[in-house]
mmCIF file of C-alpha atoms and ligand atoms in Angstrom:
data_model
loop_
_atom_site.group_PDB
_atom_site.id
_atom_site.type_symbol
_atom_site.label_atom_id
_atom_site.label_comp_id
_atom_site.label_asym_id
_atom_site.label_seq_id
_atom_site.Cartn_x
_atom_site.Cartn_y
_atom_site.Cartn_z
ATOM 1 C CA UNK E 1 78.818 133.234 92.248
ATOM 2 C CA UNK E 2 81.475 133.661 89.624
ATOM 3 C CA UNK E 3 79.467 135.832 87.245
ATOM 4 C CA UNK E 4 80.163 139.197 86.537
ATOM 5 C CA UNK E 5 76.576 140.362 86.739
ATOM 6 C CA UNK E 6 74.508 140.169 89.881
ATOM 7 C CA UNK E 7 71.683 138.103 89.907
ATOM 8 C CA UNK E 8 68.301 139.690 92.519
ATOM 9 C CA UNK E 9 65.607 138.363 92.424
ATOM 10 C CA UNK E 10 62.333 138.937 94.039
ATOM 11 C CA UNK E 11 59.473 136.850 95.674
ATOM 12 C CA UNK E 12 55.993 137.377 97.794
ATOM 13 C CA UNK E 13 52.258 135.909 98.106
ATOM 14 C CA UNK E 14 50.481 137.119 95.378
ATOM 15 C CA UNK E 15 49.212 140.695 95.036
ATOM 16 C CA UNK E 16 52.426 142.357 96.881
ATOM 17 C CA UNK E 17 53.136 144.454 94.379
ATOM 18 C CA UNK E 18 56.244 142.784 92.201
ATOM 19 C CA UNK E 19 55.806 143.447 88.835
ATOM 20 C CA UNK E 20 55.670 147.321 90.285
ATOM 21 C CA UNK E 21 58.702 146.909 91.926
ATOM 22 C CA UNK E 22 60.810 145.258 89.456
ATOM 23 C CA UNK E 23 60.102 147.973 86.997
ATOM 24 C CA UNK E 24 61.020 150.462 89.703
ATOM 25 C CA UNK E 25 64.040 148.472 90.529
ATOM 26 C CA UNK E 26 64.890 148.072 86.644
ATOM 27 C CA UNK E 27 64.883 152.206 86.465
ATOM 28 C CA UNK E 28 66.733 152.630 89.127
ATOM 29 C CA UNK E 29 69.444 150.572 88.127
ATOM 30 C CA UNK E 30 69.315 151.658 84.705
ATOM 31 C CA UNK E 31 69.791 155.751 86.225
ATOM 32 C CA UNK E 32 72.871 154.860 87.771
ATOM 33 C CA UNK E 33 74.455 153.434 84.839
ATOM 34 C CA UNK E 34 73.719 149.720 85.454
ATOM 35 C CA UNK E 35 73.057 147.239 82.569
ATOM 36 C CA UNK E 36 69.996 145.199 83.490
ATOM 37 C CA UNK E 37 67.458 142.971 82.242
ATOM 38 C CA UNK E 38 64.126 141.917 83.639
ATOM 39 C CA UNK E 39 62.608 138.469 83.892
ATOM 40 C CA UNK E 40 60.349 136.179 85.049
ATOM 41 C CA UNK E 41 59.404 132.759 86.625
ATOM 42 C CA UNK E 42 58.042 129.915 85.322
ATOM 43 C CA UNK E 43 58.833 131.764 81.597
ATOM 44 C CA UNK E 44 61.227 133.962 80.928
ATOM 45 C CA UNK E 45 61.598 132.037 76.951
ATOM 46 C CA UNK E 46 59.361 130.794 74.854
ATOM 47 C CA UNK E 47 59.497 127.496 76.151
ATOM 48 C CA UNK E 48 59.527 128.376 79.371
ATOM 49 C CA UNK E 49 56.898 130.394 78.876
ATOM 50 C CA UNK E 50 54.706 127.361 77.227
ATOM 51 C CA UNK E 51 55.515 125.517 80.451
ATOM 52 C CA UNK E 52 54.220 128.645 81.959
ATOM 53 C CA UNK E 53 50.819 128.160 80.529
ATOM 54 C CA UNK E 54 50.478 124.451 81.469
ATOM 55 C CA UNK E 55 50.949 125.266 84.830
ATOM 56 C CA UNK E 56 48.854 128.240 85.423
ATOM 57 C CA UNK E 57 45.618 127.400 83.145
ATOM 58 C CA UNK E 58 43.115 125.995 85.579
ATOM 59 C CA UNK E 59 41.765 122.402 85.156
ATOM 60 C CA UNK E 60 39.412 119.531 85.974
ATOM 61 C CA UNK E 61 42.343 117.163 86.330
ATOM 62 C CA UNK E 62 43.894 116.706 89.343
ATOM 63 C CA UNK E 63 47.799 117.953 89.231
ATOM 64 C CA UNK E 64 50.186 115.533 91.243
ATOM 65 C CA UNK E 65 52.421 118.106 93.291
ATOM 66 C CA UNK E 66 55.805 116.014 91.280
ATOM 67 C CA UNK E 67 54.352 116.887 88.444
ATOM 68 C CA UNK E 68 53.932 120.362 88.979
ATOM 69 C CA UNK E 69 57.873 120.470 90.974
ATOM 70 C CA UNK E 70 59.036 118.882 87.602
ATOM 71 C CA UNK E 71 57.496 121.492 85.434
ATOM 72 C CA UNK E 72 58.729 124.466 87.584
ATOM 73 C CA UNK E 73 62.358 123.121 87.766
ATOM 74 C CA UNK E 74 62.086 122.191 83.549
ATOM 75 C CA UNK E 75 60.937 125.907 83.214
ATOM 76 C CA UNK E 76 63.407 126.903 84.961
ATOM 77 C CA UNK E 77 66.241 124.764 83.465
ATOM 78 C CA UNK E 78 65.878 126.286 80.358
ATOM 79 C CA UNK E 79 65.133 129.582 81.645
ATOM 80 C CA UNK E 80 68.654 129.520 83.717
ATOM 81 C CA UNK E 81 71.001 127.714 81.171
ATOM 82 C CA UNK E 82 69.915 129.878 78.075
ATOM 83 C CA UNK E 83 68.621 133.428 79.426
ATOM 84 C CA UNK E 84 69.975 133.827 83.226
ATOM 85 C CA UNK E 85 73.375 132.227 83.172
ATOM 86 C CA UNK E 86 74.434 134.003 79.283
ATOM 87 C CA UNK E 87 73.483 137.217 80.703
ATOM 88 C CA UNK E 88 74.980 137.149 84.295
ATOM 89 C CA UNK E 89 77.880 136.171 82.231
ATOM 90 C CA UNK E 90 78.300 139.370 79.909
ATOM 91 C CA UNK E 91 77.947 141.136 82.961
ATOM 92 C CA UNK E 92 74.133 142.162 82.992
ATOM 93 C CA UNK E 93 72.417 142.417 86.078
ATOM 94 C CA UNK E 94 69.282 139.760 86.044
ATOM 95 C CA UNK E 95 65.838 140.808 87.838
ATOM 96 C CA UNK E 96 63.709 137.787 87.877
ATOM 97 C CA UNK E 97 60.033 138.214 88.955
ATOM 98 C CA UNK E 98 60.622 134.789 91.317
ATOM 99 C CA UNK E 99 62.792 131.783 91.260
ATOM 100 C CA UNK E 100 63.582 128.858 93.487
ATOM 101 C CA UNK E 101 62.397 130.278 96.527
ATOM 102 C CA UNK E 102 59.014 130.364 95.101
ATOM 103 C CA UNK E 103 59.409 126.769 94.786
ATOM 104 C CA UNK E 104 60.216 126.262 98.468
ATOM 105 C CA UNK E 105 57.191 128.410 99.424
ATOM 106 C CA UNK E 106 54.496 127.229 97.058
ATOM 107 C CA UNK E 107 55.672 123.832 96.492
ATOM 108 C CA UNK E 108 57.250 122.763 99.721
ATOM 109 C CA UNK E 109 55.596 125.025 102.638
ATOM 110 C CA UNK E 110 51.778 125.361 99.938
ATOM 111 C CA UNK E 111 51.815 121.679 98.899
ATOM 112 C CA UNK E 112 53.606 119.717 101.372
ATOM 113 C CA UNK E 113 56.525 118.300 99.031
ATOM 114 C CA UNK E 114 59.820 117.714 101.322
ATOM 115 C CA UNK E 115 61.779 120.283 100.925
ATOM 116 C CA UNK E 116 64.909 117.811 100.562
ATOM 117 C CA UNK E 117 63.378 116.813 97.458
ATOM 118 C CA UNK E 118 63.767 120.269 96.349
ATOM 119 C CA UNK E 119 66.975 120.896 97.210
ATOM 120 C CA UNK E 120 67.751 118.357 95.409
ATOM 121 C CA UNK E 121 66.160 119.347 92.364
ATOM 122 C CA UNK E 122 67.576 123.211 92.880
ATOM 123 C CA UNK E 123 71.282 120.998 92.670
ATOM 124 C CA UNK E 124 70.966 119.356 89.496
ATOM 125 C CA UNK E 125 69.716 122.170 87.964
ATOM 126 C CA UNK E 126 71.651 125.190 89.219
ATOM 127 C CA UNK E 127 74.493 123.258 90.519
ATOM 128 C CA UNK E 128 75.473 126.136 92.741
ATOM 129 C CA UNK E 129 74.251 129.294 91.383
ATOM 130 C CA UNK E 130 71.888 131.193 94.026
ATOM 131 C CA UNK E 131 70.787 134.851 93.804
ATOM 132 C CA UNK E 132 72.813 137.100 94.971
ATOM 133 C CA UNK E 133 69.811 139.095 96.991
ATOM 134 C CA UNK E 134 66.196 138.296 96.934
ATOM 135 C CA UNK E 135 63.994 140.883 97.876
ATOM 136 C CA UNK E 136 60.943 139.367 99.841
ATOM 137 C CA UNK E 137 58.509 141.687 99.433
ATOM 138 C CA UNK E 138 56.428 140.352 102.633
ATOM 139 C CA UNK E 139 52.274 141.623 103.196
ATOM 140 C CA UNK E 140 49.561 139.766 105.182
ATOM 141 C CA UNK E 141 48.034 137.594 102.731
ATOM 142 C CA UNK E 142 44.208 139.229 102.844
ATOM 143 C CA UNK E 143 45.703 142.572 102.117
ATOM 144 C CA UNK E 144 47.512 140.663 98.618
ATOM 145 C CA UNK E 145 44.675 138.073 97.708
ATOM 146 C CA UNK E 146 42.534 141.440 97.447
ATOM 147 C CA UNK E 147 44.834 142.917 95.316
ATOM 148 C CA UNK E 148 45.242 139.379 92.891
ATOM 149 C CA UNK E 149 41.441 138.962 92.855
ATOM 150 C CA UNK E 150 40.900 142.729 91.623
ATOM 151 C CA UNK E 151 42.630 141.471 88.425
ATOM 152 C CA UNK E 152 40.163 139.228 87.320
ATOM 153 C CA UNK E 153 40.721 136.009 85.916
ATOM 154 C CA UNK E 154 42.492 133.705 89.219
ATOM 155 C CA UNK E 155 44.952 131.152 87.648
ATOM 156 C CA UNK E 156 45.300 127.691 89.164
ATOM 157 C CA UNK E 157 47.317 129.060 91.889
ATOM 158 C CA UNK E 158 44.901 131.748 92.943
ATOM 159 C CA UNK E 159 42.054 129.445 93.548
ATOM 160 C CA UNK E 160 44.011 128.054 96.236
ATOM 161 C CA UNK E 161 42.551 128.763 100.086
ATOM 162 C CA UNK E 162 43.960 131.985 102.247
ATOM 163 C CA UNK E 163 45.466 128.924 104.454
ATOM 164 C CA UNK E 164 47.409 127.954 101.420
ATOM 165 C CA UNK E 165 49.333 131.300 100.516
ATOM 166 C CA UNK E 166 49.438 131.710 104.767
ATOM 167 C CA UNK E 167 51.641 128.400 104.917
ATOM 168 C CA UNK E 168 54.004 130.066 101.778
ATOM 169 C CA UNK E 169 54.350 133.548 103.304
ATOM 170 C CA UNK E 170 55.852 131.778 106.789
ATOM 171 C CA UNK E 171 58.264 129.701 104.608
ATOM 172 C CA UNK E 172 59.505 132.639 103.272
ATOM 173 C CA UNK E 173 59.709 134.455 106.292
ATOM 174 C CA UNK E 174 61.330 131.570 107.314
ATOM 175 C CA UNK E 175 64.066 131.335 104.777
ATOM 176 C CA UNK E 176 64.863 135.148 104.922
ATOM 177 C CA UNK E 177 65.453 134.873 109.087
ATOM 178 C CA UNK E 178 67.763 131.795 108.265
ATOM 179 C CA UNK E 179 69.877 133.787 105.765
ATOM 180 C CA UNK E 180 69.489 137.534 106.575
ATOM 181 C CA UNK E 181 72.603 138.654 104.840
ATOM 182 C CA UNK E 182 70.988 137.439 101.154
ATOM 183 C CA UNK E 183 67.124 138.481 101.942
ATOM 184 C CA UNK E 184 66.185 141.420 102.296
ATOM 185 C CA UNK E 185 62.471 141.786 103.465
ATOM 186 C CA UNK E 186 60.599 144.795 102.425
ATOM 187 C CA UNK E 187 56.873 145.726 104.137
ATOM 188 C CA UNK E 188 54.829 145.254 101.436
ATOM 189 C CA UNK E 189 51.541 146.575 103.222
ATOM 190 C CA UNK E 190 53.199 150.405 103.190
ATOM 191 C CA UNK E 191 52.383 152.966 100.613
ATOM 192 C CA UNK E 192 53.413 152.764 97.800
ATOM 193 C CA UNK E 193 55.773 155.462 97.897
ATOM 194 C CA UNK E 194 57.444 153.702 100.958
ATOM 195 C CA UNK E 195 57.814 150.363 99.027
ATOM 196 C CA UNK E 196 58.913 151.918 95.762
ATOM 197 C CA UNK E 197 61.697 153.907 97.953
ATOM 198 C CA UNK E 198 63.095 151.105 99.839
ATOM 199 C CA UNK E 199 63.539 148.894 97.066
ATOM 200 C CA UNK E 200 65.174 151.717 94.851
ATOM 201 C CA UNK E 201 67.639 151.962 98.198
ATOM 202 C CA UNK E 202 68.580 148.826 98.132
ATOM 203 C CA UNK E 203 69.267 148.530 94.193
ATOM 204 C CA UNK E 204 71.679 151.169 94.727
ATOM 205 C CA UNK E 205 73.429 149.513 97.893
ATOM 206 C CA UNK E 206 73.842 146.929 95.905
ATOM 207 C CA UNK E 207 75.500 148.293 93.172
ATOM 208 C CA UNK E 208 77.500 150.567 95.578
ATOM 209 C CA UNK E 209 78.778 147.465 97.619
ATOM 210 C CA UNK E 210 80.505 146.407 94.717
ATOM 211 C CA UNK E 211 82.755 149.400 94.286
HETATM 212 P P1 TMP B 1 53.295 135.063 89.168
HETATM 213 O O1 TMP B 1 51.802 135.167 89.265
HETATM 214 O O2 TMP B 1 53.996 135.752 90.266
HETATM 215 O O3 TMP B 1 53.836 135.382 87.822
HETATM 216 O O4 TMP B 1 53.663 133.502 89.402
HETATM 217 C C1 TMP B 1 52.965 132.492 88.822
HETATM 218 C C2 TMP B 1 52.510 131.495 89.844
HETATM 219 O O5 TMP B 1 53.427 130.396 89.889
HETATM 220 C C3 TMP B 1 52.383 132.033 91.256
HETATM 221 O O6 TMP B 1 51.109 131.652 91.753
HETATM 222 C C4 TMP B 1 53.454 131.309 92.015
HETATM 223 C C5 TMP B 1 53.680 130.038 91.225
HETATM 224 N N1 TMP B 1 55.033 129.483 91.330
HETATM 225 C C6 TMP B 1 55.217 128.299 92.027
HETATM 226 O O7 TMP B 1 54.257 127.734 92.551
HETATM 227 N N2 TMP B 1 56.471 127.782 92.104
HETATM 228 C C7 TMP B 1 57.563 128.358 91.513
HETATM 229 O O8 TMP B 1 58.682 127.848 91.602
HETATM 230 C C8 TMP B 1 57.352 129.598 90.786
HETATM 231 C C9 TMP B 1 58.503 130.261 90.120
HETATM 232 C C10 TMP B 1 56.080 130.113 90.732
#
């Protein structure tokens, strides 16, 4: 990527602990002197955050898996080409609470949509901007759908089966052992402490691999 920023995002089942993480990440960053913001996916504006709400609000009506695909990638056109891209570009870093990847897991390996079809999708809207790390933050799916379920309320995605969220933690794992150099998998499943300390390790590799 040509930005100055660096752009990490990071991705999991649900209940692995993310929003915890990216606040821990954010700090980190932020003690050694680095300029970063924190985001999310779908949302991250107000529009995208609208779409946000259409996708996650449980309903009677069945959702056609395009339809769904075309509301993550509209979310996340405008979330890219008016929050992600203008701040990369002043030389913030951006942490995004998911992104495409997501889309490859839930969408593609959850629903069944080809994943050419999404690749295709992740081209006309991101051309050829990919994060610069993800951090898969990787648990057995019982030990996570636990942890969502304490919450309360489940959103349309949380209603799904365990065999669901099974099929998008392999496509993850998947992606990360086909491109180990941009993934970085953390175990999830350890203490906290553990998981807070390898992610705040590898916010500062990353910052130190640039000097
Ligand atoms: P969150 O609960 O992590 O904020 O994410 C909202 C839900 O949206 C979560 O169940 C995963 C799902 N999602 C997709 O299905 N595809 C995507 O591309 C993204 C970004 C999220």
């Amino acid at each position: 990527m040509s930005s100055a920023g660096r752009f990490i995002t990071f991705e999991g089942t649900e209940g692995v602990g993310k929003s915890t993480q990216i606040s821990n990440a954010a700090e980190t960053l932020k003690a050694v002197g680095v300029d970063c913001i924190v985001t999310r996916e779908p949302g991250g504006t107000p529009m995208a955050e609208a779409i946000r709400e259409l996708l996650l609000a449980p309903r009677d009506e069945p959702v056609n898996d395009l339809t769904e695909l075309l509301l993550m990638f509209a979310a996340r056109a405008q979330h890219l080409h008016t929050l992600i891209l203008p701040a990369l570009e002043k030389g913030q870093w951006v942490l995004c609470d998911r992104f495409t990847d997501a889309t490859f897991a839930y969408q593609g390996g959850g629903r069944g949509v080809p994943l050419e079809r999404i690749a295709l999708l992740e081209n006309l809207v991101q051309g050829d901007v990919r994060p610069d790390h993800v951090v898969l933050l990787d648990a057995p799916v019982e030990t996570g759908m636990t942890r969502a379920r304490n919450r309360g309320q489940l959103d349309r995605f949380e209603q799904e089966a365990v065999s669901f969220f099974q099929r998008i933690r392999d496509t993850y794992l998947a992606r990360a052992a086909a491109e180990p150099a941009r993934y970085n998998i953390v175990d999830a499943a350890a203490p906290l402490e553990a998981v807070s300390a390898q992610v705040s390790e590898l916010m500062c590799k990353f910052q130190s691999d640039l000097l």
